[in-house]
Amino acid sequence: MTAISLTVNARSVDADVEPRTHLADFLRDGLNLTGTHLGCEHGVCGACTLLLDDMPARSCITYAAACDGARVTTIEGLDEDDIAIELREAFTREHALQCGYCTPGMLISARDLVLRLPGADERQIRVGLSGNLCRCTGYVGIVRAVRSVIAQRRQRGVMPVPGAGRTELGPVGSGNAAKTPSAGVQNAVSKVAAKPQDAGAIVIPDVVPAQVVTHQFTVAFPPDRVFQMFGDVAGVAACLPGVTLTGTPTPERAEGIITVRLGPIAARFQGAARIERDLAGLSGRITGIGRDQRSRSATQGEIRYQLVAVDHGAATRVDLSIGYSLTGVLAQLARPGLVRDLAARLTADFARNLERRLAGVAPDDPAATAHALNGAALLIDLLHARARDFLRRIFKT
Ligand code: FES
Ligand code: FES
């Protein structure tokens, strides 16, 4: 017997297994997770597909003993997963199952496609599902169902996740789960224990940003005070130029509008953000998505912050990492250099507003407050600064 410790549907499992036991038998017979079906047991039909370290894998040709340290997600672990919920509804609507034998494996492969594919291309879907055999439906309903979910999500501004959030190279189930927690599905299965989302609420996926910029600033207040302030969602939003909250935020979630003006284009991104905080590490992460109907642009991004004590704890350095992806018309205007400069200016405004708020001082300059962001002015300032630099370089002053 071989002793293994692994995570199955976000639960820690320790077991002794025969070296010859495959993962599907271990799950079905040992853990009573019979949603994983067995068809050919030769790695051909795809009925036994599950997620191993967030990647689709055949459990009939994977030894359980080889999964020590791995993260396993079966169809039962996707009960509360946003994409799986949408797929199940679409499968029902489009008559994408009859006997249902292939369906668990089919849903897991389909979920991976929904996460990754930027568009709803039928050929890509058929190729992506070619490792899952169905003997009842003729595939037409299945393809239609997957296609409709991809189309609906993209229409709502939910971006594809490059590589489905995979962070590892190497064979599936190589046992790296413990080293790289929290990619894609980890987040999905953790929702089993979390509160279900409100019907109709904006779904916030994990983000793999295309661009990342880093900034830091220092405020003359101790880290615990600054961390407390960062927990006041409405207060932080009031310090962010261009941000207006819609509805009442909770400590974990906020919905709102970000207004940005770039030259002739004004964008009004409506979206939502998920807030995570780590008191022990004095750090946090805000993940958000937004969509602007008028400019047909969409964005998703994350802000990570880390508070560092300076001046013997009398002051705090705030290290910010801002990652974002932008698509649509604005993406054509927002070259990385320009966005970097804008991010620097916005961060400076945020720092100033934050310091004022911490000091209990009302902003005396309305233009410095969140709701009076003048993006055009920022842009003009930037262009002036760049022109000054250019002239300085020419005349070597
Ligand atoms: S049962 Fe695993 S691929 Fe057929
Ligand atoms: S629904 Fe019967 S095998 Fe696919």
mmCIF file of C-alpha atoms and ligand atoms in Angstrom:
data_model
loop_
_atom_site.group_PDB
_atom_site.id
_atom_site.type_symbol
_atom_site.label_atom_id
_atom_site.label_comp_id
_atom_site.label_asym_id
_atom_site.label_seq_id
_atom_site.Cartn_x
_atom_site.Cartn_y
_atom_site.Cartn_z
ATOM 1 C CA MET A 1 0.000 0.000 0.000
ATOM 2 C CA THR A 2 1.074 3.559 -0.654
ATOM 3 C CA ALA A 3 0.157 6.448 1.659
ATOM 4 C CA ILE A 4 -1.112 9.529 -0.170
ATOM 5 C CA SER A 5 -2.388 12.956 0.868
ATOM 6 C CA LEU A 6 -4.299 14.945 -1.659
ATOM 7 C CA THR A 7 -7.092 17.498 -1.937
ATOM 8 C CA VAL A 8 -10.389 16.312 -3.379
ATOM 9 C CA ASN A 9 -13.037 18.973 -4.011
ATOM 10 C CA ALA A 10 -11.308 21.333 -1.558
ATOM 11 C CA ARG A 11 -11.220 18.637 1.180
ATOM 12 C CA SER A 12 -7.982 17.126 2.462
ATOM 13 C CA VAL A 13 -7.864 13.372 2.042
ATOM 14 C CA ASP A 14 -5.285 10.938 3.457
ATOM 15 C CA ALA A 15 -5.439 7.329 2.296
ATOM 16 C CA ASP A 16 -3.507 4.152 1.704
ATOM 17 C CA VAL A 17 -3.897 2.886 -1.832
ATOM 18 C CA GLU A 18 -2.812 -0.127 -3.822
ATOM 19 C CA PRO A 19 -0.205 0.919 -6.378
ATOM 20 C CA ARG A 20 -2.433 -0.455 -9.162
ATOM 21 C CA THR A 21 -5.611 1.459 -8.146
ATOM 22 C CA HIS A 22 -6.502 4.097 -10.663
ATOM 23 C CA LEU A 23 -7.812 7.470 -9.586
ATOM 24 C CA ALA A 24 -11.377 6.868 -10.838
ATOM 25 C CA ASP A 25 -11.743 3.694 -8.754
ATOM 26 C CA PHE A 26 -10.215 5.454 -5.754
ATOM 27 C CA LEU A 27 -12.781 8.267 -6.019
ATOM 28 C CA ARG A 28 -15.774 6.082 -6.804
ATOM 29 C CA ASP A 29 -15.125 3.176 -4.449
ATOM 30 C CA GLY A 30 -13.107 4.909 -1.750
ATOM 31 C CA LEU A 31 -14.803 8.319 -1.538
ATOM 32 C CA ASN A 32 -18.206 7.501 -3.034
ATOM 33 C CA LEU A 33 -17.757 10.193 -5.676
ATOM 34 C CA THR A 34 -19.611 8.326 -8.388
ATOM 35 C CA GLY A 35 -20.057 11.361 -10.635
ATOM 36 C CA THR A 36 -16.811 10.323 -12.311
ATOM 37 C CA HIS A 37 -17.936 7.707 -14.833
ATOM 38 C CA LEU A 38 -15.953 4.841 -16.301
ATOM 39 C CA GLY A 39 -16.421 3.829 -19.919
ATOM 40 C CA CYS A 40 -13.487 2.356 -21.794
ATOM 41 C CA GLU A 41 -10.885 2.430 -18.991
ATOM 42 C CA HIS A 42 -8.314 2.868 -21.740
ATOM 43 C CA GLY A 43 -8.101 6.656 -21.895
ATOM 44 C CA VAL A 44 -10.215 6.848 -25.051
ATOM 45 C CA CYS A 45 -13.811 7.840 -24.266
ATOM 46 C CA GLY A 46 -13.299 10.740 -21.829
ATOM 47 C CA ALA A 47 -16.148 9.679 -19.502
ATOM 48 C CA CYS A 48 -13.765 9.686 -16.531
ATOM 49 C CA THR A 49 -12.422 13.217 -17.160
ATOM 50 C CA LEU A 50 -11.856 15.327 -14.040
ATOM 51 C CA LEU A 51 -9.574 18.192 -13.074
ATOM 52 C CA LEU A 52 -6.166 17.391 -11.745
ATOM 53 C CA ASP A 53 -4.252 20.447 -10.595
ATOM 54 C CA ASP A 54 -6.902 22.418 -12.519
ATOM 55 C CA MET A 55 -6.262 20.607 -15.791
ATOM 56 C CA PRO A 56 -8.610 18.116 -17.443
ATOM 57 C CA ALA A 57 -7.226 14.586 -17.024
ATOM 58 C CA ARG A 58 -8.332 10.985 -17.583
ATOM 59 C CA SER A 59 -8.714 9.402 -14.174
ATOM 60 C CA CYS A 60 -8.876 5.844 -15.587
ATOM 61 C CA ILE A 61 -5.264 5.987 -16.702
ATOM 62 C CA THR A 62 -3.942 7.940 -13.712
ATOM 63 C CA TYR A 63 -2.765 5.959 -10.717
ATOM 64 C CA ALA A 64 -4.098 7.250 -7.409
ATOM 65 C CA ALA A 65 -0.639 6.684 -5.932
ATOM 66 C CA ALA A 66 0.755 9.210 -8.438
ATOM 67 C CA CYS A 67 -1.596 11.919 -7.143
ATOM 68 C CA ASP A 68 0.115 12.528 -3.821
ATOM 69 C CA GLY A 69 -0.019 16.303 -3.247
ATOM 70 C CA ALA A 70 -2.357 16.889 -6.180
ATOM 71 C CA ARG A 71 -5.577 18.867 -6.257
ATOM 72 C CA VAL A 72 -8.464 16.839 -7.665
ATOM 73 C CA THR A 73 -11.805 18.339 -8.673
ATOM 74 C CA THR A 74 -14.606 16.033 -9.752
ATOM 75 C CA ILE A 75 -17.970 17.006 -11.168
ATOM 76 C CA GLU A 76 -19.343 17.038 -7.594
ATOM 77 C CA GLY A 77 -16.809 19.742 -6.711
ATOM 78 C CA LEU A 78 -18.225 22.022 -9.403
ATOM 79 C CA ASP A 79 -21.736 22.215 -7.931
ATOM 80 C CA GLU A 80 -21.305 25.899 -7.100
ATOM 81 C CA ASP A 81 -18.972 26.760 -9.936
ATOM 82 C CA ASP A 82 -20.297 29.644 -12.058
ATOM 83 C CA ILE A 83 -19.305 28.182 -15.400
ATOM 84 C CA ALA A 84 -20.531 24.680 -14.564
ATOM 85 C CA ILE A 85 -23.888 26.146 -13.496
ATOM 86 C CA GLU A 86 -24.232 27.973 -16.807
ATOM 87 C CA LEU A 87 -23.169 24.870 -18.728
ATOM 88 C CA ARG A 88 -25.670 22.633 -16.941
ATOM 89 C CA GLU A 89 -28.473 25.062 -17.772
ATOM 90 C CA ALA A 90 -27.323 25.244 -21.394
ATOM 91 C CA PHE A 91 -27.065 21.433 -21.679
ATOM 92 C CA THR A 92 -30.649 21.160 -20.468
ATOM 93 C CA ARG A 93 -31.880 23.918 -22.743
ATOM 94 C CA GLU A 94 -30.109 22.602 -25.861
ATOM 95 C CA HIS A 95 -30.890 18.903 -25.251
ATOM 96 C CA ALA A 96 -27.174 18.166 -24.970
ATOM 97 C CA LEU A 97 -27.665 14.880 -23.112
ATOM 98 C CA GLN A 98 -29.781 11.783 -23.300
ATOM 99 C CA CYS A 99 -28.493 8.921 -21.160
ATOM 100 C CA GLY A 100 -26.060 11.270 -19.398
ATOM 101 C CA TYR A 101 -23.215 8.787 -19.218
ATOM 102 C CA CYS A 102 -20.711 11.028 -20.987
ATOM 103 C CA THR A 103 -22.047 14.210 -19.366
ATOM 104 C CA PRO A 104 -19.759 14.639 -16.309
ATOM 105 C CA GLY A 105 -16.617 14.280 -18.417
ATOM 106 C CA MET A 106 -18.152 16.369 -21.177
ATOM 107 C CA LEU A 107 -18.992 19.184 -18.731
ATOM 108 C CA ILE A 108 -15.470 19.238 -17.336
ATOM 109 C CA SER A 109 -13.907 19.453 -20.792
ATOM 110 C CA ALA A 110 -16.502 22.038 -21.838
ATOM 111 C CA ARG A 111 -15.757 24.142 -18.752
ATOM 112 C CA ASP A 112 -12.098 24.233 -19.729
ATOM 113 C CA LEU A 113 -13.057 25.463 -23.210
ATOM 114 C CA VAL A 114 -15.375 28.147 -21.833
ATOM 115 C CA LEU A 115 -12.556 29.395 -19.625
ATOM 116 C CA ARG A 116 -9.991 29.498 -22.404
ATOM 117 C CA LEU A 117 -11.609 30.252 -25.767
ATOM 118 C CA PRO A 118 -11.861 33.921 -26.669
ATOM 119 C CA GLY A 119 -14.750 33.336 -29.105
ATOM 120 C CA ALA A 120 -17.474 30.830 -29.805
ATOM 121 C CA ASP A 121 -15.953 29.109 -32.799
ATOM 122 C CA GLU A 122 -17.709 25.820 -33.616
ATOM 123 C CA ARG A 123 -14.624 24.160 -35.064
ATOM 124 C CA GLN A 124 -12.545 24.956 -31.961
ATOM 125 C CA ILE A 125 -15.296 23.586 -29.739
ATOM 126 C CA ARG A 126 -15.523 20.355 -31.756
ATOM 127 C CA VAL A 127 -11.735 19.929 -31.673
ATOM 128 C CA GLY A 128 -11.651 20.736 -27.955
ATOM 129 C CA LEU A 129 -14.320 18.137 -27.189
ATOM 130 C CA SER A 130 -12.961 15.492 -29.547
ATOM 131 C CA GLY A 131 -11.568 13.528 -26.605
ATOM 132 C CA ASN A 132 -15.048 13.055 -25.132
ATOM 133 C CA LEU A 133 -17.270 10.531 -26.873
ATOM 134 C CA CYS A 134 -21.036 10.652 -26.747
ATOM 135 C CA ARG A 135 -23.080 7.774 -28.128
ATOM 136 C CA CYS A 136 -26.500 9.417 -27.874
ATOM 137 C CA THR A 137 -26.711 13.025 -28.915
ATOM 138 C CA GLY A 138 -24.801 13.362 -32.165
ATOM 139 C CA TYR A 139 -22.932 16.297 -30.545
ATOM 140 C CA VAL A 140 -25.062 19.031 -32.151
ATOM 141 C CA GLY A 141 -26.788 20.015 -28.895
ATOM 142 C CA ILE A 142 -23.523 19.799 -26.952
ATOM 143 C CA VAL A 143 -21.711 22.135 -29.336
ATOM 144 C CA ARG A 144 -24.670 24.522 -29.325
ATOM 145 C CA ALA A 145 -24.748 24.560 -25.521
ATOM 146 C CA VAL A 146 -21.016 25.260 -25.148
ATOM 147 C CA ARG A 147 -21.143 27.857 -27.879
ATOM 148 C CA SER A 148 -24.020 29.693 -26.228
ATOM 149 C CA VAL A 149 -22.262 29.826 -22.844
ATOM 150 C CA ILE A 150 -19.071 31.216 -24.387
ATOM 151 C CA ALA A 151 -21.053 33.800 -26.357
ATOM 152 C CA GLN A 152 -23.108 34.896 -23.329
ATOM 153 C CA ARG A 153 -20.062 35.241 -21.103
ATOM 154 C CA ARG A 154 -18.115 37.258 -23.647
ATOM 155 C CA GLN A 155 -21.167 39.444 -24.164
ATOM 156 C CA ARG A 156 -21.201 40.152 -20.418
ATOM 157 C CA GLY A 157 -17.541 41.167 -20.645
ATOM 158 C CA VAL A 158 -16.143 38.031 -19.005
ATOM 159 C CA MET A 159 -12.739 37.554 -20.580
ATOM 160 C CA PRO A 160 -11.102 34.252 -21.414
ATOM 161 C CA VAL A 161 -8.397 33.160 -19.030
ATOM 162 C CA PRO A 162 -5.220 32.374 -20.987
ATOM 163 C CA GLY A 163 -4.308 28.759 -20.305
ATOM 164 C CA ALA A 164 -7.404 28.495 -18.057
ATOM 165 C CA GLY A 165 -5.349 29.946 -15.197
ATOM 166 C CA ARG A 166 -2.796 27.155 -15.337
ATOM 167 C CA THR A 167 0.427 28.098 -13.731
ATOM 168 C CA GLU A 168 2.374 24.892 -14.128
ATOM 169 C CA LEU A 169 4.265 23.258 -16.886
ATOM 170 C CA GLY A 170 4.741 19.552 -16.988
ATOM 171 C CA PRO A 171 2.516 16.529 -16.942
ATOM 172 C CA VAL A 172 -0.961 16.794 -15.498
ATOM 173 C CA GLY A 173 -1.034 15.695 -11.894
ATOM 174 C CA SER A 174 2.640 16.291 -11.376
ATOM 175 C CA GLY A 175 1.808 17.031 -7.761
ATOM 176 C CA ASN A 176 2.573 20.728 -7.729
ATOM 177 C CA ALA A 177 -0.778 21.711 -6.290
ATOM 178 C CA ALA A 178 0.564 22.498 -2.852
ATOM 179 C CA LYS A 179 3.123 24.888 -4.311
ATOM 180 C CA THR A 180 0.725 26.782 -6.526
ATOM 181 C CA PRO A 181 -2.627 27.034 -4.813
ATOM 182 C CA SER A 182 -5.471 29.170 -5.981
ATOM 183 C CA ALA A 183 -5.376 29.071 -9.767
ATOM 184 C CA GLY A 184 -8.713 28.969 -11.623
ATOM 185 C CA VAL A 185 -10.636 26.095 -10.209
ATOM 186 C CA GLN A 186 -9.288 26.344 -6.672
ATOM 187 C CA ASN A 187 -11.287 29.503 -6.525
ATOM 188 C CA ALA A 188 -14.320 27.789 -7.988
ATOM 189 C CA VAL A 189 -14.369 24.874 -5.576
ATOM 190 C CA SER A 190 -13.718 27.101 -2.594
ATOM 191 C CA LYS A 191 -17.099 28.621 -3.328
ATOM 192 C CA VAL A 192 -18.652 25.403 -2.079
ATOM 193 C CA ALA A 193 -18.107 26.750 1.396
ATOM 194 C CA ALA A 194 -18.709 30.342 0.435
ATOM 195 C CA LYS A 195 -22.022 32.154 0.191
ATOM 196 C CA PRO A 196 -23.794 31.552 -3.100
ATOM 197 C CA GLN A 197 -23.760 34.573 -5.377
ATOM 198 C CA ASP A 198 -26.913 36.573 -5.889
ATOM 199 C CA ALA A 199 -28.793 35.650 -9.006
ATOM 200 C CA GLY A 200 -27.943 38.165 -11.694
ATOM 201 C CA ALA A 201 -24.859 39.446 -9.865
ATOM 202 C CA ILE A 202 -21.822 40.179 -12.002
ATOM 203 C CA VAL A 203 -19.533 37.170 -11.971
ATOM 204 C CA ILE A 204 -15.906 38.054 -11.237
ATOM 205 C CA PRO A 205 -13.451 35.547 -12.670
ATOM 206 C CA ASP A 206 -9.862 35.183 -11.589
ATOM 207 C CA VAL A 207 -7.641 37.453 -13.630
ATOM 208 C CA VAL A 208 -4.463 36.844 -15.575
ATOM 209 C CA PRO A 209 -3.589 40.442 -16.519
ATOM 210 C CA ALA A 210 -1.996 41.278 -19.846
ATOM 211 C CA GLN A 211 -0.173 44.311 -18.403
ATOM 212 C CA VAL A 212 1.173 44.876 -14.923
ATOM 213 C CA VAL A 213 2.486 48.157 -13.548
ATOM 214 C CA THR A 214 3.912 48.672 -10.091
ATOM 215 C CA HIS A 215 3.933 51.771 -7.929
ATOM 216 C CA GLN A 216 4.619 52.710 -4.378
ATOM 217 C CA PHE A 217 3.942 55.640 -2.128
ATOM 218 C CA THR A 218 4.421 56.443 1.527
ATOM 219 C CA VAL A 219 1.867 57.868 3.946
ATOM 220 C CA ALA A 220 2.718 59.304 7.350
ATOM 221 C CA PHE A 221 0.541 56.879 9.328
ATOM 222 C CA PRO A 222 1.341 53.497 10.919
ATOM 223 C CA PRO A 223 0.569 50.301 8.947
ATOM 224 C CA ASP A 224 -2.295 49.076 11.180
ATOM 225 C CA ARG A 225 -4.111 52.375 10.719
ATOM 226 C CA VAL A 226 -3.600 52.264 6.949
ATOM 227 C CA PHE A 227 -4.712 48.620 6.805
ATOM 228 C CA GLN A 228 -7.853 49.502 8.733
ATOM 229 C CA MET A 229 -8.519 52.298 6.270
ATOM 230 C CA PHE A 230 -8.082 49.863 3.362
ATOM 231 C CA GLY A 231 -10.879 47.803 4.921
ATOM 232 C CA ASP A 232 -13.292 50.720 4.594
ATOM 233 C CA VAL A 233 -14.502 49.957 1.063
ATOM 234 C CA ALA A 234 -16.541 53.139 0.681
ATOM 235 C CA GLY A 235 -13.655 55.231 2.038
ATOM 236 C CA VAL A 236 -11.131 53.693 -0.352
ATOM 237 C CA ALA A 237 -13.528 54.138 -3.273
ATOM 238 C CA ALA A 238 -13.874 57.820 -2.359
ATOM 239 C CA CYS A 239 -10.097 58.187 -2.675
ATOM 240 C CA LEU A 240 -9.967 56.569 -6.105
ATOM 241 C CA PRO A 241 -10.278 59.100 -8.901
ATOM 242 C CA GLY A 242 -13.264 58.444 -11.122
ATOM 243 C CA VAL A 243 -14.843 55.735 -8.980
ATOM 244 C CA THR A 244 -18.470 55.838 -7.846
ATOM 245 C CA LEU A 245 -20.012 52.994 -5.888
ATOM 246 C CA THR A 246 -23.442 51.725 -6.842
ATOM 247 C CA GLY A 247 -25.248 50.073 -3.962
ATOM 248 C CA THR A 248 -23.847 49.283 -0.557
ATOM 249 C CA PRO A 249 -20.516 47.473 -0.541
ATOM 250 C CA THR A 250 -19.726 44.536 1.724
ATOM 251 C CA PRO A 251 -16.199 43.832 3.032
ATOM 252 C CA GLU A 252 -15.868 41.195 0.272
ATOM 253 C CA ARG A 253 -17.571 42.793 -2.700
ATOM 254 C CA ALA A 254 -18.421 46.128 -4.252
ATOM 255 C CA GLU A 255 -20.153 47.236 -7.406
ATOM 256 C CA GLY A 256 -19.617 50.538 -9.105
ATOM 257 C CA ILE A 257 -18.701 52.699 -12.051
ATOM 258 C CA ILE A 258 -15.300 53.959 -13.147
ATOM 259 C CA THR A 259 -15.289 56.942 -15.451
ATOM 260 C CA VAL A 260 -12.291 57.528 -17.676
ATOM 261 C CA ARG A 261 -11.823 60.120 -20.379
ATOM 262 C CA LEU A 262 -9.065 59.643 -22.913
ATOM 263 C CA GLY A 263 -9.020 62.449 -25.459
ATOM 264 C CA PRO A 264 -12.307 62.324 -27.345
ATOM 265 C CA ILE A 265 -13.414 59.069 -25.752
ATOM 266 C CA ALA A 266 -15.255 58.933 -22.462
ATOM 267 C CA ALA A 267 -15.725 55.475 -21.044
ATOM 268 C CA ARG A 268 -17.956 54.511 -18.173
ATOM 269 C CA PHE A 269 -17.041 51.057 -16.972
ATOM 270 C CA GLN A 270 -19.760 49.426 -14.962
ATOM 271 C CA GLY A 271 -18.609 46.448 -12.985
ATOM 272 C CA ALA A 272 -17.871 44.710 -9.750
ATOM 273 C CA ALA A 273 -14.895 43.915 -7.557
ATOM 274 C CA ARG A 274 -14.008 41.101 -5.198
ATOM 275 C CA ILE A 275 -12.012 42.121 -2.136
ATOM 276 C CA GLU A 276 -9.586 39.853 -0.283
ATOM 277 C CA ARG A 277 -7.506 40.902 2.725
ATOM 278 C CA ASP A 278 -4.758 39.241 4.707
ATOM 279 C CA LEU A 279 -4.451 40.815 8.135
ATOM 280 C CA ALA A 280 -1.357 38.816 9.129
ATOM 281 C CA GLY A 281 0.476 39.766 5.943
ATOM 282 C CA LEU A 282 -0.892 43.349 5.849
ATOM 283 C CA SER A 283 -1.737 42.799 2.226
ATOM 284 C CA GLY A 284 -4.769 42.503 0.021
ATOM 285 C CA ARG A 285 -6.083 41.996 -3.438
ATOM 286 C CA ILE A 286 -8.963 43.565 -5.345
ATOM 287 C CA THR A 287 -10.098 41.790 -8.499
ATOM 288 C CA GLY A 288 -12.557 43.500 -10.780
ATOM 289 C CA ILE A 289 -14.236 43.520 -14.160
ATOM 290 C CA GLY A 290 -16.016 46.267 -16.002
ATOM 291 C CA ARG A 291 -17.720 46.919 -19.296
ATOM 292 C CA ASP A 292 -18.477 50.127 -21.137
ATOM 293 C CA GLN A 293 -21.376 49.738 -23.550
ATOM 294 C CA ARG A 294 -20.786 52.991 -25.413
ATOM 295 C CA SER A 295 -17.145 52.479 -26.383
ATOM 296 C CA ARG A 296 -17.686 48.715 -26.548
ATOM 297 C CA SER A 297 -14.648 48.257 -24.322
ATOM 298 C CA ALA A 298 -14.157 45.855 -21.475
ATOM 299 C CA THR A 299 -11.557 45.578 -18.799
ATOM 300 C CA GLN A 300 -10.589 43.234 -16.064
ATOM 301 C CA GLY A 301 -7.832 43.701 -13.590
ATOM 302 C CA GLU A 302 -6.505 43.334 -10.133
ATOM 303 C CA ILE A 303 -4.808 45.571 -7.620
ATOM 304 C CA ARG A 304 -2.524 43.937 -5.084
ATOM 305 C CA TYR A 305 -1.203 45.946 -2.183
ATOM 306 C CA GLN A 306 1.362 45.276 0.486
ATOM 307 C CA LEU A 307 1.897 47.580 3.448
ATOM 308 C CA VAL A 308 5.439 47.953 4.735
ATOM 309 C CA ALA A 309 6.355 49.762 7.947
ATOM 310 C CA VAL A 310 8.931 52.538 7.509
ATOM 311 C CA ASP A 311 10.353 55.197 9.860
ATOM 312 C CA HIS A 312 10.245 52.715 12.752
ATOM 313 C CA GLY A 313 6.567 52.057 12.196
ATOM 314 C CA ALA A 314 5.537 55.710 12.151
ATOM 315 C CA ALA A 315 4.838 55.635 8.418
ATOM 316 C CA THR A 316 3.735 53.103 5.819
ATOM 317 C CA ARG A 317 5.020 52.385 2.382
ATOM 318 C CA VAL A 318 2.241 51.067 0.135
ATOM 319 C CA ASP A 319 3.536 48.765 -2.616
ATOM 320 C CA LEU A 320 0.967 48.503 -5.382
ATOM 321 C CA SER A 321 0.847 46.138 -8.306
ATOM 322 C CA ILE A 322 -1.836 47.002 -10.832
ATOM 323 C CA GLY A 323 -2.608 44.418 -13.501
ATOM 324 C CA TYR A 324 -5.169 44.878 -16.242
ATOM 325 C CA SER A 325 -6.402 43.673 -19.593
ATOM 326 C CA LEU A 326 -8.323 45.959 -21.896
ATOM 327 C CA THR A 327 -10.269 45.050 -25.015
ATOM 328 C CA GLY A 328 -12.340 47.075 -27.450
ATOM 329 C CA VAL A 329 -11.955 50.595 -28.795
ATOM 330 C CA LEU A 330 -10.122 51.962 -25.751
ATOM 331 C CA ALA A 331 -7.481 49.251 -26.048
ATOM 332 C CA GLN A 332 -6.444 50.741 -29.388
ATOM 333 C CA LEU A 333 -5.806 54.140 -27.788
ATOM 334 C CA ALA A 334 -4.346 52.998 -24.513
ATOM 335 C CA ARG A 335 -0.788 52.141 -25.387
ATOM 336 C CA PRO A 336 1.092 50.594 -22.440
ATOM 337 C CA GLY A 337 3.314 53.689 -21.974
ATOM 338 C CA LEU A 338 0.346 56.004 -21.733
ATOM 339 C CA VAL A 339 -1.533 53.722 -19.365
ATOM 340 C CA ARG A 340 1.583 53.404 -17.206
ATOM 341 C CA ASP A 341 1.835 57.189 -16.945
ATOM 342 C CA LEU A 342 -1.867 57.490 -16.189
ATOM 343 C CA ALA A 343 -1.601 54.791 -13.539
ATOM 344 C CA ALA A 344 1.264 56.723 -11.936
ATOM 345 C CA ARG A 345 -0.810 59.910 -11.860
ATOM 346 C CA LEU A 346 -3.890 58.148 -10.554
ATOM 347 C CA THR A 347 -1.809 56.465 -7.861
ATOM 348 C CA ALA A 348 -0.422 59.855 -6.807
ATOM 349 C CA ASP A 349 -3.971 61.236 -6.566
ATOM 350 C CA PHE A 350 -5.082 58.184 -4.613
ATOM 351 C CA ALA A 351 -2.151 58.563 -2.191
ATOM 352 C CA ARG A 352 -2.941 62.240 -1.624
ATOM 353 C CA ASN A 353 -6.642 61.569 -1.052
ATOM 354 C CA LEU A 354 -5.834 58.662 1.252
ATOM 355 C CA GLU A 355 -3.491 60.770 3.350
ATOM 356 C CA ARG A 356 -6.105 63.485 3.695
ATOM 357 C CA ARG A 357 -8.722 60.971 4.709
ATOM 358 C CA LEU A 358 -6.432 59.366 7.271
ATOM 359 C CA ALA A 359 -5.752 62.796 8.702
ATOM 360 C CA GLY A 360 -9.480 63.526 8.821
ATOM 361 C CA VAL A 361 -9.013 66.484 6.508
ATOM 362 C CA ALA A 362 -11.646 67.159 3.864
ATOM 363 C CA PRO A 363 -10.097 67.621 0.450
ATOM 364 C CA ASP A 364 -9.853 71.353 -0.194
ATOM 365 C CA ASP A 365 -9.404 70.901 -3.905
ATOM 366 C CA PRO A 366 -12.558 69.426 -5.428
ATOM 367 C CA ALA A 367 -10.556 68.370 -8.469
ATOM 368 C CA ALA A 368 -8.565 66.060 -6.265
ATOM 369 C CA THR A 369 -11.597 64.134 -5.088
ATOM 370 C CA ALA A 370 -12.736 60.896 -6.547
ATOM 371 C CA HIS A 371 -15.838 62.137 -8.206
ATOM 372 C CA ALA A 372 -14.227 64.971 -10.049
ATOM 373 C CA LEU A 373 -11.608 63.036 -11.944
ATOM 374 C CA ASN A 374 -10.630 64.874 -15.061
ATOM 375 C CA GLY A 375 -8.920 62.288 -17.188
ATOM 376 C CA ALA A 376 -8.503 64.758 -20.021
ATOM 377 C CA ALA A 377 -6.595 67.080 -17.692
ATOM 378 C CA LEU A 378 -4.415 64.193 -16.665
ATOM 379 C CA LEU A 379 -3.713 63.443 -20.271
ATOM 380 C CA ILE A 380 -2.874 67.086 -21.001
ATOM 381 C CA ASP A 381 -0.560 67.171 -17.977
ATOM 382 C CA LEU A 382 1.136 64.064 -19.244
ATOM 383 C CA LEU A 383 1.531 65.439 -22.730
ATOM 384 C CA HIS A 384 3.000 68.642 -21.252
ATOM 385 C CA ALA A 385 5.411 66.604 -19.156
ATOM 386 C CA ARG A 386 6.448 64.573 -22.168
ATOM 387 C CA ALA A 387 6.859 67.688 -24.302
ATOM 388 C CA ARG A 388 8.995 69.267 -21.561
ATOM 389 C CA ASP A 389 11.187 66.156 -21.440
ATOM 390 C CA PHE A 390 11.492 66.139 -25.199
ATOM 391 C CA LEU A 391 12.520 69.819 -25.374
ATOM 392 C CA ARG A 392 14.923 69.321 -22.504
ATOM 393 C CA ARG A 393 16.554 66.444 -24.358
ATOM 394 C CA ILE A 394 16.756 68.459 -27.619
ATOM 395 C CA PHE A 395 18.258 71.537 -25.986
ATOM 396 C CA LYS A 396 20.101 69.581 -23.305
ATOM 397 C CA THR A 397 18.988 72.019 -20.609
HETATM 398 S S1 FES B 1 -13.057 5.622 -18.952
HETATM 399 FE FE1 FES B 1 -11.347 6.893 -18.948
HETATM 400 S S2 FES B 1 -11.172 7.527 -20.969
HETATM 401 FE FE2 FES B 1 -12.782 6.081 -21.024
HETATM 402 S S1 FES B 2 -25.635 11.382 -23.483
HETATM 403 FE FE1 FES B 2 -25.439 9.227 -23.630
HETATM 404 S S2 FES B 2 -23.366 8.970 -24.094
HETATM 405 FE FE2 FES B 2 -23.620 11.079 -24.202
#
